[in-house]
Coordinates of C-alpha atoms and ligand atoms in Angstrom, one line a residue:
X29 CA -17.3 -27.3 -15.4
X30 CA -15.8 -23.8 -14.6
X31 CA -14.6 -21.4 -17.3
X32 CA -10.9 -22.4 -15.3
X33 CA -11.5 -25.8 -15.7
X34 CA -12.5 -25.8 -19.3
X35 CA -9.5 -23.7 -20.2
X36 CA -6.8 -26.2 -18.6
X37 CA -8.5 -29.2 -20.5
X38 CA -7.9 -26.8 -24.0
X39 CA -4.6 -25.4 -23.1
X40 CA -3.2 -28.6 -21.9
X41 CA -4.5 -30.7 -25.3
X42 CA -2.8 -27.8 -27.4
X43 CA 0.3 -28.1 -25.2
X44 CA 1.2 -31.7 -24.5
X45 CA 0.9 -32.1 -28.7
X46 CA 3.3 -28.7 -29.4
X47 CA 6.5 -31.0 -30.2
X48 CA 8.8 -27.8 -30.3
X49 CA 7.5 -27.1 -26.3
X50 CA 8.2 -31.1 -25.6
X51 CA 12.1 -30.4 -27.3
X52 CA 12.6 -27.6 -25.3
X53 CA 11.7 -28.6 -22.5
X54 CA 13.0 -32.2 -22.4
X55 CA 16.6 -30.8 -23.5
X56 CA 16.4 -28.2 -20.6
X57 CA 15.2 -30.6 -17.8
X58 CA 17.6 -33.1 -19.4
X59 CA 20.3 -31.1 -18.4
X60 CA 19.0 -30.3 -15.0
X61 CA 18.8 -34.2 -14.1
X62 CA 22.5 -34.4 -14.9
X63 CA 23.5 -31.9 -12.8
X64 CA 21.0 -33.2 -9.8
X65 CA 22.6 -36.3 -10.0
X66 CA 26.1 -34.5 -9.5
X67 CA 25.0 -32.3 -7.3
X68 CA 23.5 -35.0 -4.8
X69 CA 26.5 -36.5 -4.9
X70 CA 27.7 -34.2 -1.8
X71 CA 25.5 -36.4 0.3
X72 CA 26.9 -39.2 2.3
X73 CA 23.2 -39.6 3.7
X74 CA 20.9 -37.9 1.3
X75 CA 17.8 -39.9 3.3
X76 CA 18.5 -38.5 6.5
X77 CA 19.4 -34.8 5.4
X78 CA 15.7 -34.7 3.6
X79 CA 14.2 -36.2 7.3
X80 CA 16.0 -33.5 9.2
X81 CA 14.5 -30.5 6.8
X82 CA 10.9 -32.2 6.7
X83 CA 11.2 -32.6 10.7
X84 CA 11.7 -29.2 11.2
X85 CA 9.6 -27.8 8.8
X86 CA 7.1 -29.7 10.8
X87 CA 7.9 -28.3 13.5
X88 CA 7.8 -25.1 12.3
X89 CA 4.3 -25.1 10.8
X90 CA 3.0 -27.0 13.8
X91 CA 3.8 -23.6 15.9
X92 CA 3.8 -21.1 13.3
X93 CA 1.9 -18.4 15.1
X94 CA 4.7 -18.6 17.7
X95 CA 7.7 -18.3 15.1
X96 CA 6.2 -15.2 13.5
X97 CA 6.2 -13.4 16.4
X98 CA 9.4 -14.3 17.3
X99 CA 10.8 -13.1 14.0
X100 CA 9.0 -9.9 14.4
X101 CA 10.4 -8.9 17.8
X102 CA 14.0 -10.0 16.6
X103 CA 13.8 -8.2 12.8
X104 CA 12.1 -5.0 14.8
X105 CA 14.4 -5.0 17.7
X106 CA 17.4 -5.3 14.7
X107 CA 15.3 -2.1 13.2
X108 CA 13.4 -3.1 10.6
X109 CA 9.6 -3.0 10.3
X110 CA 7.0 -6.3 9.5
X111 CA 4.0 -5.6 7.5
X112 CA 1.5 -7.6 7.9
X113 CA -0.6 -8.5 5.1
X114 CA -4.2 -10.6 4.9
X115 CA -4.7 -10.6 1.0
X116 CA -3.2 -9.1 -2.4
X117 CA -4.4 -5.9 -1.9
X118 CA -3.0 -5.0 1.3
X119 CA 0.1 -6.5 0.5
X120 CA 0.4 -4.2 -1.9
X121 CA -1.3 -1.3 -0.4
X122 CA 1.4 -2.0 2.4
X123 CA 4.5 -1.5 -0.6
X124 CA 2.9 1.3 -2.6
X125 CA 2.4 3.0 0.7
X126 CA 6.6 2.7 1.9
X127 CA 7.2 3.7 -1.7
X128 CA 5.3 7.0 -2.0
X129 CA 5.7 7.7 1.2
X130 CA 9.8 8.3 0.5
X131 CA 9.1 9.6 -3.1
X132 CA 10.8 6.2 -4.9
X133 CA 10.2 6.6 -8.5
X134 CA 12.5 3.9 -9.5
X135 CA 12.5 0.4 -8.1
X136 CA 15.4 -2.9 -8.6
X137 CA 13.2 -6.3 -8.0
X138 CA 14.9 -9.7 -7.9
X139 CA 13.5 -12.9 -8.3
X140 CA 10.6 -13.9 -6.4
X141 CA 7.4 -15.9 -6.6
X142 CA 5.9 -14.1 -3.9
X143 CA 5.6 -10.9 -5.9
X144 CA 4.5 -12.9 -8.8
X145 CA 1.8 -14.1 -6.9
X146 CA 0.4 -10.7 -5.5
X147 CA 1.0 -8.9 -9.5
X148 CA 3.3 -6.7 -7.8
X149 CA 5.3 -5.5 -10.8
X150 CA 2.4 -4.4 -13.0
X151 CA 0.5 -3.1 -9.8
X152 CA 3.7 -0.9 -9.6
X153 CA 3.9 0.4 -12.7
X154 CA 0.5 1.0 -13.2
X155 CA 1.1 3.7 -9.8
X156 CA 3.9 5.2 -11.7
X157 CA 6.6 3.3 -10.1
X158 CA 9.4 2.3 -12.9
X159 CA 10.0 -1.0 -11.4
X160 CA 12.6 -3.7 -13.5
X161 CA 13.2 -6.8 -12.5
X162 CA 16.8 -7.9 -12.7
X163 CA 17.0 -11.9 -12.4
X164 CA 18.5 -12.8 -15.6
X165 CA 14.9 -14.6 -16.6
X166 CA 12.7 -12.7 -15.2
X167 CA 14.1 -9.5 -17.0
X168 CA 13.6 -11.5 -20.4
X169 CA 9.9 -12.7 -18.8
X170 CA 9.1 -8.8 -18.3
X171 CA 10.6 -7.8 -21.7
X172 CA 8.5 -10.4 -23.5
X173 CA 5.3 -9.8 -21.1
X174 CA 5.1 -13.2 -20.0
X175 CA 4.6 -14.8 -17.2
X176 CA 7.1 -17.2 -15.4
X177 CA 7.3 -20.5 -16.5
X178 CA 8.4 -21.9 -13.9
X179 CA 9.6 -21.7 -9.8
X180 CA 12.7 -21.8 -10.3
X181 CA 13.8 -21.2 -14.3
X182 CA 10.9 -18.5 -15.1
X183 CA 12.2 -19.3 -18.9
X184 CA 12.6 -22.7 -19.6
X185 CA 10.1 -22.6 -22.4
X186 CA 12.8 -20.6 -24.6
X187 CA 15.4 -21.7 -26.2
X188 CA 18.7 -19.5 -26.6
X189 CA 17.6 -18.7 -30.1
X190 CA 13.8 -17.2 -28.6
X191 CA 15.8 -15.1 -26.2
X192 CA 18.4 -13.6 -28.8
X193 CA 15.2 -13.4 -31.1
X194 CA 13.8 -11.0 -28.0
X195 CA 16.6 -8.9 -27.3
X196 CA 16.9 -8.3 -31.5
X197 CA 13.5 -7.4 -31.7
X198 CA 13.9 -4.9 -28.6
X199 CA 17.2 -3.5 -28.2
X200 CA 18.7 -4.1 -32.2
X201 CA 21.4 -6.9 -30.7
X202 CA 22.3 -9.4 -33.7
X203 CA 20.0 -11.9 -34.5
X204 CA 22.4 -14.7 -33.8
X205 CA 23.4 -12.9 -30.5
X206 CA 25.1 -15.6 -27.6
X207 CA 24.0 -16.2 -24.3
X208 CA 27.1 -14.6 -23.1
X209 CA 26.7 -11.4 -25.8
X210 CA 23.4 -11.2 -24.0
X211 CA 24.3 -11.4 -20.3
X212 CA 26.9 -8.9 -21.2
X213 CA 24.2 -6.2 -22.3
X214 CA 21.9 -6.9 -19.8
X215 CA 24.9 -6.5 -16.9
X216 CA 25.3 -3.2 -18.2
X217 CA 21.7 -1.7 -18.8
X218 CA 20.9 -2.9 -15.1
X219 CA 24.1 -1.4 -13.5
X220 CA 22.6 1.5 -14.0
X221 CA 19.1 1.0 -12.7
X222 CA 20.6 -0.4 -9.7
X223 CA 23.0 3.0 -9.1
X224 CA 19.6 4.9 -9.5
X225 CA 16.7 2.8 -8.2
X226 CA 15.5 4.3 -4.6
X227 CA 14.2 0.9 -3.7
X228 CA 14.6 -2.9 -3.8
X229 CA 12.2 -5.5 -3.3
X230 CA 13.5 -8.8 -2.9
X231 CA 11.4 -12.4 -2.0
X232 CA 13.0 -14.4 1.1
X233 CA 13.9 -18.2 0.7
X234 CA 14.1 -18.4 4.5
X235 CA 13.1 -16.2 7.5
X236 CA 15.3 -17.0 10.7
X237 CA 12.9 -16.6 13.4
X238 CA 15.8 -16.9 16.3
X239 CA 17.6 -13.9 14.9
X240 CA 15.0 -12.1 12.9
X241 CA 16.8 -12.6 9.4
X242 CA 16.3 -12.6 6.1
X243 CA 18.1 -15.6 3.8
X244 CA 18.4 -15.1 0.4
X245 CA 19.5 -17.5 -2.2
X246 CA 20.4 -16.4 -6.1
X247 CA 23.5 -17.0 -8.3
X248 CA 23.5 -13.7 -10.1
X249 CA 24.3 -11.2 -7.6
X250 CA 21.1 -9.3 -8.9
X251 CA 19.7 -9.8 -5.7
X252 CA 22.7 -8.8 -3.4
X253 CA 22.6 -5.5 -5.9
X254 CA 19.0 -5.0 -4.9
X255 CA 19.1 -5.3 -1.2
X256 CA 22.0 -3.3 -0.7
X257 CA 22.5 -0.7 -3.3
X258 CA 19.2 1.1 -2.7
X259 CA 18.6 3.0 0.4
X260 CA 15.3 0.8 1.0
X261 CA 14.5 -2.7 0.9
X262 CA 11.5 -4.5 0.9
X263 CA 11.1 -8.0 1.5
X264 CA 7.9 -9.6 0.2
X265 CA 7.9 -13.0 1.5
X266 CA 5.0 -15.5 2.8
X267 CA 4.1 -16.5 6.3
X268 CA 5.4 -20.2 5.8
X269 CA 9.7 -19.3 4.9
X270 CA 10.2 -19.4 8.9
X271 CA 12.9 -21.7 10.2
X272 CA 14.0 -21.3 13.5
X273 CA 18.0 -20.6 13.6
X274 CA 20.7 -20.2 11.5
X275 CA 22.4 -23.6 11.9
X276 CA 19.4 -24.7 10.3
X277 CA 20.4 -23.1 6.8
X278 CA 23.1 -25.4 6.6
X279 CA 20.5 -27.7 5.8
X280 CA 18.2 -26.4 3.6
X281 CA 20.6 -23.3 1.5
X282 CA 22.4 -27.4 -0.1
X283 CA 19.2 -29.0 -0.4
X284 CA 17.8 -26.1 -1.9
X285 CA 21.0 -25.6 -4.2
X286 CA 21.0 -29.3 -4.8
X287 CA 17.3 -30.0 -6.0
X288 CA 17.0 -26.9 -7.3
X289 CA 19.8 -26.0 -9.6
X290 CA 22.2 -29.6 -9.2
X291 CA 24.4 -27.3 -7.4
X292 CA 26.3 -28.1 -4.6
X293 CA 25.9 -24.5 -3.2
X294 CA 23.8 -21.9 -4.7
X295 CA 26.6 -18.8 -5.8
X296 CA 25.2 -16.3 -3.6
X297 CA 24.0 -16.5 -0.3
X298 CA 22.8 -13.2 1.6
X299 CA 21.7 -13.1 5.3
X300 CA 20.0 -9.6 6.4
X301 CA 19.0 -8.9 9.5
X302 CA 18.0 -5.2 9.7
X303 CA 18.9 -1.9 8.0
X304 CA 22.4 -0.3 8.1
X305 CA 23.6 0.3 11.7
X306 CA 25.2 3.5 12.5
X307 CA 28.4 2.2 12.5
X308 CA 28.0 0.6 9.2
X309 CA 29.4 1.6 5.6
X310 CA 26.9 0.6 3.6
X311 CA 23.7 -1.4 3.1
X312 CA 20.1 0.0 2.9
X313 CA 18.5 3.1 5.9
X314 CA 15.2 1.3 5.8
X315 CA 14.3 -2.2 5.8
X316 CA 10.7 -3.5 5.8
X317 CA 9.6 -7.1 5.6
X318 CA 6.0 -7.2 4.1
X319 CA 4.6 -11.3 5.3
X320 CA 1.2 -12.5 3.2
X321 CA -1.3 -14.8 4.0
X322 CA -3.3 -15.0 1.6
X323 CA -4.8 -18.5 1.9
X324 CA -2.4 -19.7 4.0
X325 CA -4.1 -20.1 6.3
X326 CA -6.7 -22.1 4.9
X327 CA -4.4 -24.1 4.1
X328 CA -3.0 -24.4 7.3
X329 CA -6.7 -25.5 9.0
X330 CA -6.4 -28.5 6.6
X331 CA -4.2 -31.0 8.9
X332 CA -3.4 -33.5 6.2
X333 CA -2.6 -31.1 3.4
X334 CA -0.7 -28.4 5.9
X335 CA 2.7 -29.9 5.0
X336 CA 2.7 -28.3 1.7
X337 CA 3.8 -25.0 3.7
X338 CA 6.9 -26.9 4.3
X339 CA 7.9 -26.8 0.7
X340 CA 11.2 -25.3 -0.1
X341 CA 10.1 -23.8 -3.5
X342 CA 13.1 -26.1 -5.6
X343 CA 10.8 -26.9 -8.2
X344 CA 12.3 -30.2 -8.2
X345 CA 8.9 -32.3 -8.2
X346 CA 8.4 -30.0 -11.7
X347 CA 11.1 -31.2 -13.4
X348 CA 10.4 -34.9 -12.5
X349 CA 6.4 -34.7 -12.8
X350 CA 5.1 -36.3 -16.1
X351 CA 2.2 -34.0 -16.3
X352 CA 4.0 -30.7 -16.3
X353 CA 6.7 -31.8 -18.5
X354 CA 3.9 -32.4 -21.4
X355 CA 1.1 -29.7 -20.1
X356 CA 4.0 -26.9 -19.4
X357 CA 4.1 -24.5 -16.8
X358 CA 1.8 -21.8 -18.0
X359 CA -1.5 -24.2 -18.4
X360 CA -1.6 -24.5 -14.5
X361 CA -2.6 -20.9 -14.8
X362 CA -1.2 -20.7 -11.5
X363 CA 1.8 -18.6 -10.1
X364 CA 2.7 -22.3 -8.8
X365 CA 2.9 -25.1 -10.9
X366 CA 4.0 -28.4 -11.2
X367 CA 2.3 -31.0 -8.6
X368 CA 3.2 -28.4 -5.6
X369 CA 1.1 -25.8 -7.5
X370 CA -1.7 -28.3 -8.0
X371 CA -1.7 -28.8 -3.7
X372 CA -1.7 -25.6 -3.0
X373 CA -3.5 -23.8 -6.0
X374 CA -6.9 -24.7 -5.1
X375 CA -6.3 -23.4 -0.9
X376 CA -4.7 -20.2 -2.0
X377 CA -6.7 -19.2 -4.7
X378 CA -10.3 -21.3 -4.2
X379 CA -11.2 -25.0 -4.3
X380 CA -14.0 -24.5 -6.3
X381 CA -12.2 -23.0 -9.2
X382 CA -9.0 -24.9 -8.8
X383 CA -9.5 -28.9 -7.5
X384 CA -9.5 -29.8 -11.2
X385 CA -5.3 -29.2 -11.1
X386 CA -5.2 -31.8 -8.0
X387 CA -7.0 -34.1 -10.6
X388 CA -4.2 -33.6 -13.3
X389 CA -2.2 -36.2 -12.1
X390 CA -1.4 -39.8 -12.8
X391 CA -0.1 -40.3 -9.1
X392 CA 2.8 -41.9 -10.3
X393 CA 4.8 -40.5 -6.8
X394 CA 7.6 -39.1 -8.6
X395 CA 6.7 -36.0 -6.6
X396 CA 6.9 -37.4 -3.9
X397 CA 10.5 -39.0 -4.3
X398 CA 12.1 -36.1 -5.6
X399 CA 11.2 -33.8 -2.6
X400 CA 13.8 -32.7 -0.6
X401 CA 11.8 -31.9 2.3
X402 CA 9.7 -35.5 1.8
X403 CA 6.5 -33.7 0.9
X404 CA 3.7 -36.3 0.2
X405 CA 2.5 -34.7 -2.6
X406 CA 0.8 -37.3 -4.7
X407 CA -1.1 -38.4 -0.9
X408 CA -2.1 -34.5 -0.9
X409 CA -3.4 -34.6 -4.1
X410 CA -5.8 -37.6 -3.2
X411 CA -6.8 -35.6 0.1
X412 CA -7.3 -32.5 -1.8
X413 CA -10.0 -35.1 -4.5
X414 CA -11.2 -36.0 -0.5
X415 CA -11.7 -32.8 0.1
X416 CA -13.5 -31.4 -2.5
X417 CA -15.7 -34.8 -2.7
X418 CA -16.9 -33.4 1.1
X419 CA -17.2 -30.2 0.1
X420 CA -19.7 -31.5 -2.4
X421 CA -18.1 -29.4 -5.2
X422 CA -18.2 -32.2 -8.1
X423 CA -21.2 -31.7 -10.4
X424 CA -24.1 -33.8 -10.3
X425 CA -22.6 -35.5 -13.6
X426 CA -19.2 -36.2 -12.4
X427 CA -21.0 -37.9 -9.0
X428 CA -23.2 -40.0 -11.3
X429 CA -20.5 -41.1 -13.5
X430 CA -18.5 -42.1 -10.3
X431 CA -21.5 -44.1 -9.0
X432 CA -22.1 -45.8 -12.2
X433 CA -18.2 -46.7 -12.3
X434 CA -18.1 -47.9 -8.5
X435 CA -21.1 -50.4 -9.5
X436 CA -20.0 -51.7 -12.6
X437 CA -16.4 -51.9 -11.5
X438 CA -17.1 -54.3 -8.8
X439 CA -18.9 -57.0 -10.5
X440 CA -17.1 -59.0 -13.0
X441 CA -20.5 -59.9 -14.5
X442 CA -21.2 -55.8 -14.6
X443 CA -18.5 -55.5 -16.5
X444 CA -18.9 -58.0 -19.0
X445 CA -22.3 -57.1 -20.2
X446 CA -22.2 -54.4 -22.6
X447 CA -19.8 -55.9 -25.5
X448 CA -17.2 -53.8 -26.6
X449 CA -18.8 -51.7 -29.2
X450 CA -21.0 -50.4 -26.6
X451 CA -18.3 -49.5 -24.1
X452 CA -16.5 -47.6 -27.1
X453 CA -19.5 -45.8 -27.4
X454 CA -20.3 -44.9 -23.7
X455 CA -16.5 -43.3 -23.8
X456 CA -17.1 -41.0 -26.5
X457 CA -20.3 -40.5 -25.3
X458 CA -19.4 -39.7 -21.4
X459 CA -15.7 -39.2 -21.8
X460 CA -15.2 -37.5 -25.1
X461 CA -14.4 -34.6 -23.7
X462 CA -11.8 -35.3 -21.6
X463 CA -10.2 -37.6 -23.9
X464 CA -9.9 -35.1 -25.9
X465 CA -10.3 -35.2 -30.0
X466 CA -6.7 -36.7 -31.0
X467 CA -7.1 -40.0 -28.9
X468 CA -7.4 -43.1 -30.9
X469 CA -10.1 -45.1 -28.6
X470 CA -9.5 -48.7 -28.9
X471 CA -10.8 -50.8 -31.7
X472 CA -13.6 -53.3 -30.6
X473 CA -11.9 -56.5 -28.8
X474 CA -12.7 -59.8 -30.3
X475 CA -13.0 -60.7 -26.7
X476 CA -13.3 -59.3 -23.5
X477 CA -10.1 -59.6 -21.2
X478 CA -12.4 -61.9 -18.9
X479 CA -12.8 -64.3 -21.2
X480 CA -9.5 -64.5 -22.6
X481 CA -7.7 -65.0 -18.9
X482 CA -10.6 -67.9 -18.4
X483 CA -8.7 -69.2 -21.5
X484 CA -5.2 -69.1 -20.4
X485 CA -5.1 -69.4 -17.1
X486 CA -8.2 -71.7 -16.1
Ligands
SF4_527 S1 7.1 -29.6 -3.0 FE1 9.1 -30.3 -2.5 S2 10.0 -30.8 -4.6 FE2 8.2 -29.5 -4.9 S3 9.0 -27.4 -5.0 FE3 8.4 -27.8 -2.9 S4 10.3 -28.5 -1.8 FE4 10.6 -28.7 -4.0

């Protein structure tokens, strides 16, 4: 078992018996479910909108190289720049390089998993670059030096009284401070980062190939702040956002809003195609779009499992998944969590370290049903077991046990020979560790469940 491994078996027994984490969280996904159900309610054919999104995502990743280029002659030809980058370091070699290159001291960053993914904020700072995020959450997740909860709601682990507790503890604001006392502050202090930053850096939920655009998707405005207040704006986005036109964000900005948030339209929705113009009053001088890989690729190679780069980044399978609502978001020890995180975990970041997340599932397809772009995610979780079964990665314990299973699972008479005692014992014995210490195994059965439906039923 890796030290990864080992670490996700203790951090998820300590989690899923934290009853204050399972309140929090309950209360907070409770309240997204109501608004999904509202929100859906836009839909006359909810089916057929999801078919449409998944068919052209298809598409898309089908003929990715193609898309990418065409986004890259339409975004330079509008005047901005693609960098392209294989892994986390030249991604951010390729933003430290635009930012000392024009002397920015002082960065604005909204929202964006891709960033999270790379470290961008800390690698920042730790060149001397002042860079603050401004996403409601993600300011309170920097403040608190955390790490994003979640995809969508980086803080749905706190409760309004954690974050007052936070903003007390750093700025002096009362104890008992509201949501709305807090907002207030925060609006303020980051008006002024945003009149002085030299550069934003912003994530992409969408890249228009036909037009070479950028779509961006937020309900605080901290984003519209940080693309256009600055005089330079980077995007940092992965190779997978492409859809081919604009007509095609009238379907996925509502799905998006809708499985995301319950919305029926997210508040803000920006669409950048370039830096200012000359005959333009205002908006950023230069504009760079910086497109990762890293693992991507791999992940494209796998045909099966390739539909994952379809995914929308709602975070609805999250909030529906029975696993993450017990294990929490940070035990995935993953930028992506939730059953999206465990498919493409171990292709981004290693198979070897991470196939025990696509284990960490009860396949219950809840996933599945809740995407909006018909991802089969509890299907790629059992490829993704295939996979790593080919690749030979289980240890020579976990193939034994498996053996052993197969054989005595497939004879009645296999399974009835050790009495019940014994089979108590080969749990603990086997499976102790993975059942963890606070399980109750079963007491011994009077009688086996063979011999009890010869009983009744013959
Ligand atoms: S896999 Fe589907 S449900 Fe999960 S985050 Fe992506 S688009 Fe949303």
């Amino acid at each position: 078992m890796t030290q990864i491994h080992a670490k996700f078996l203790t951090d998820s027994e300590k989690k899923a018996f934290d009853t204050d984490h399972r309140a929090t969280i309950a209360y907070n996904v409770g309240r997204y479910d109501e608004a999904v159900l509202h929100g859906k309610m836009q839909y006359s054919n909810l089916a057929l909108a999801r078919k449409r999104a998944a068919m052209r995502k298809h598409r898309v990743i089908e003929n990715l190289e193609d898309h990418l280029k065409d986004f890259e002659y339409h975004f330079t030809r509008n005047g901005g720049k693609v960098l392209w980058a294989q892994d986390v370091d030249e991604a951010r070699k390729a933003v430290l390089e635009v930012l000392e290159k024009n002397y920015v001291r002082l960065v604005v960053k909204s929202k964006s998993m891709v960033t999270e993914e790379i470290g961008l904020t800390d690698f920042l700072e730790k060149n001397g670059i002042e860079t603050i995020e401004t996403d409601l959450g993600e300011y309170i997740v920097q403040l608190s030096n955390d790490k994003p909860y979640h995809i969508v709601t980086p803080i749905m682990h706190r409760s309004a009284r954690d974050v007052a507790k936070i903003f007390h503890e750093k700025f002096g604001l009362p104890e008992n401070s509201t949501p709305e006392e807090i907002t207030a502050f925060v609006r303020t202090t980051l008006r002024e980062k945003f009149q002085k930053a030299q550069a934003g850096i912003t994530g992409a939920n969408f890249l228009v190939s036909g037009s070479g655009s950028v779509a961006l998707t937020e309900n605080e405005g901290n984003g519209i702040l940080s693309m256009s207040m600055p005089p330079i704006h980077i995007v940092v986005t992965g190779i997978e956002k492409i859809i081919p036109s604009i007509e095609d964000l009238d379907l996925f900005w509502l799905l998006l809003a809708t499985h995301g948030t319950g919305q029926q339209v997210t508040v803000y929705n920006s669409l950048v195609s370039g830096p200012r113009k000359r005959d333009e009053a205002d908006g950023p001088t230069q504009m760079y779009v910086v497109l990762i890989d890293n693992g991507r690729h791999k992940l494209l190679e796998q045909i099966p499992q390739r539909r994952a780069l379809g995914c929308i980044r709602c975070g609805a399978c999250l909030n529906v998944c029975p696993v993450y609502r017990n294990i929490g978001g940070h035990t995935y020890n993953s930028v992506y969590s939730g059953p999206i995180g465990a498919v493409i975990t171990p292709h981004l970041r290693g198979m070897e370290e991470y196939k025990h997340l696509s284990y960490a599932s009860s396949l219950c397809g809840m996933c599945t049903e809740a995407c909006p772009v018909n991802i089969d995610l509890h299907q790629q979780l059992l490829q993704n077991r295939n996979l790593s079964v080919t690749q030979g990665l289980p240890s020579k314990w976990e193939r034994w046990g498996m053996k052993t299973f197969k054989k005595v699972m497939s004879k009645r008479k296999w399974m009835d020979m050790p009495g019940a005692g014994l089979k108590n014992f080969g749990m603990r014995l086997f499976f102790g560790k993975s059942w963890g210490p606070r399980r109750e195994m079963p007491k011994v059965a009077p009688k086996s469940f063979g011999d009890m439906w010869k009983e009744n039923h013959l």
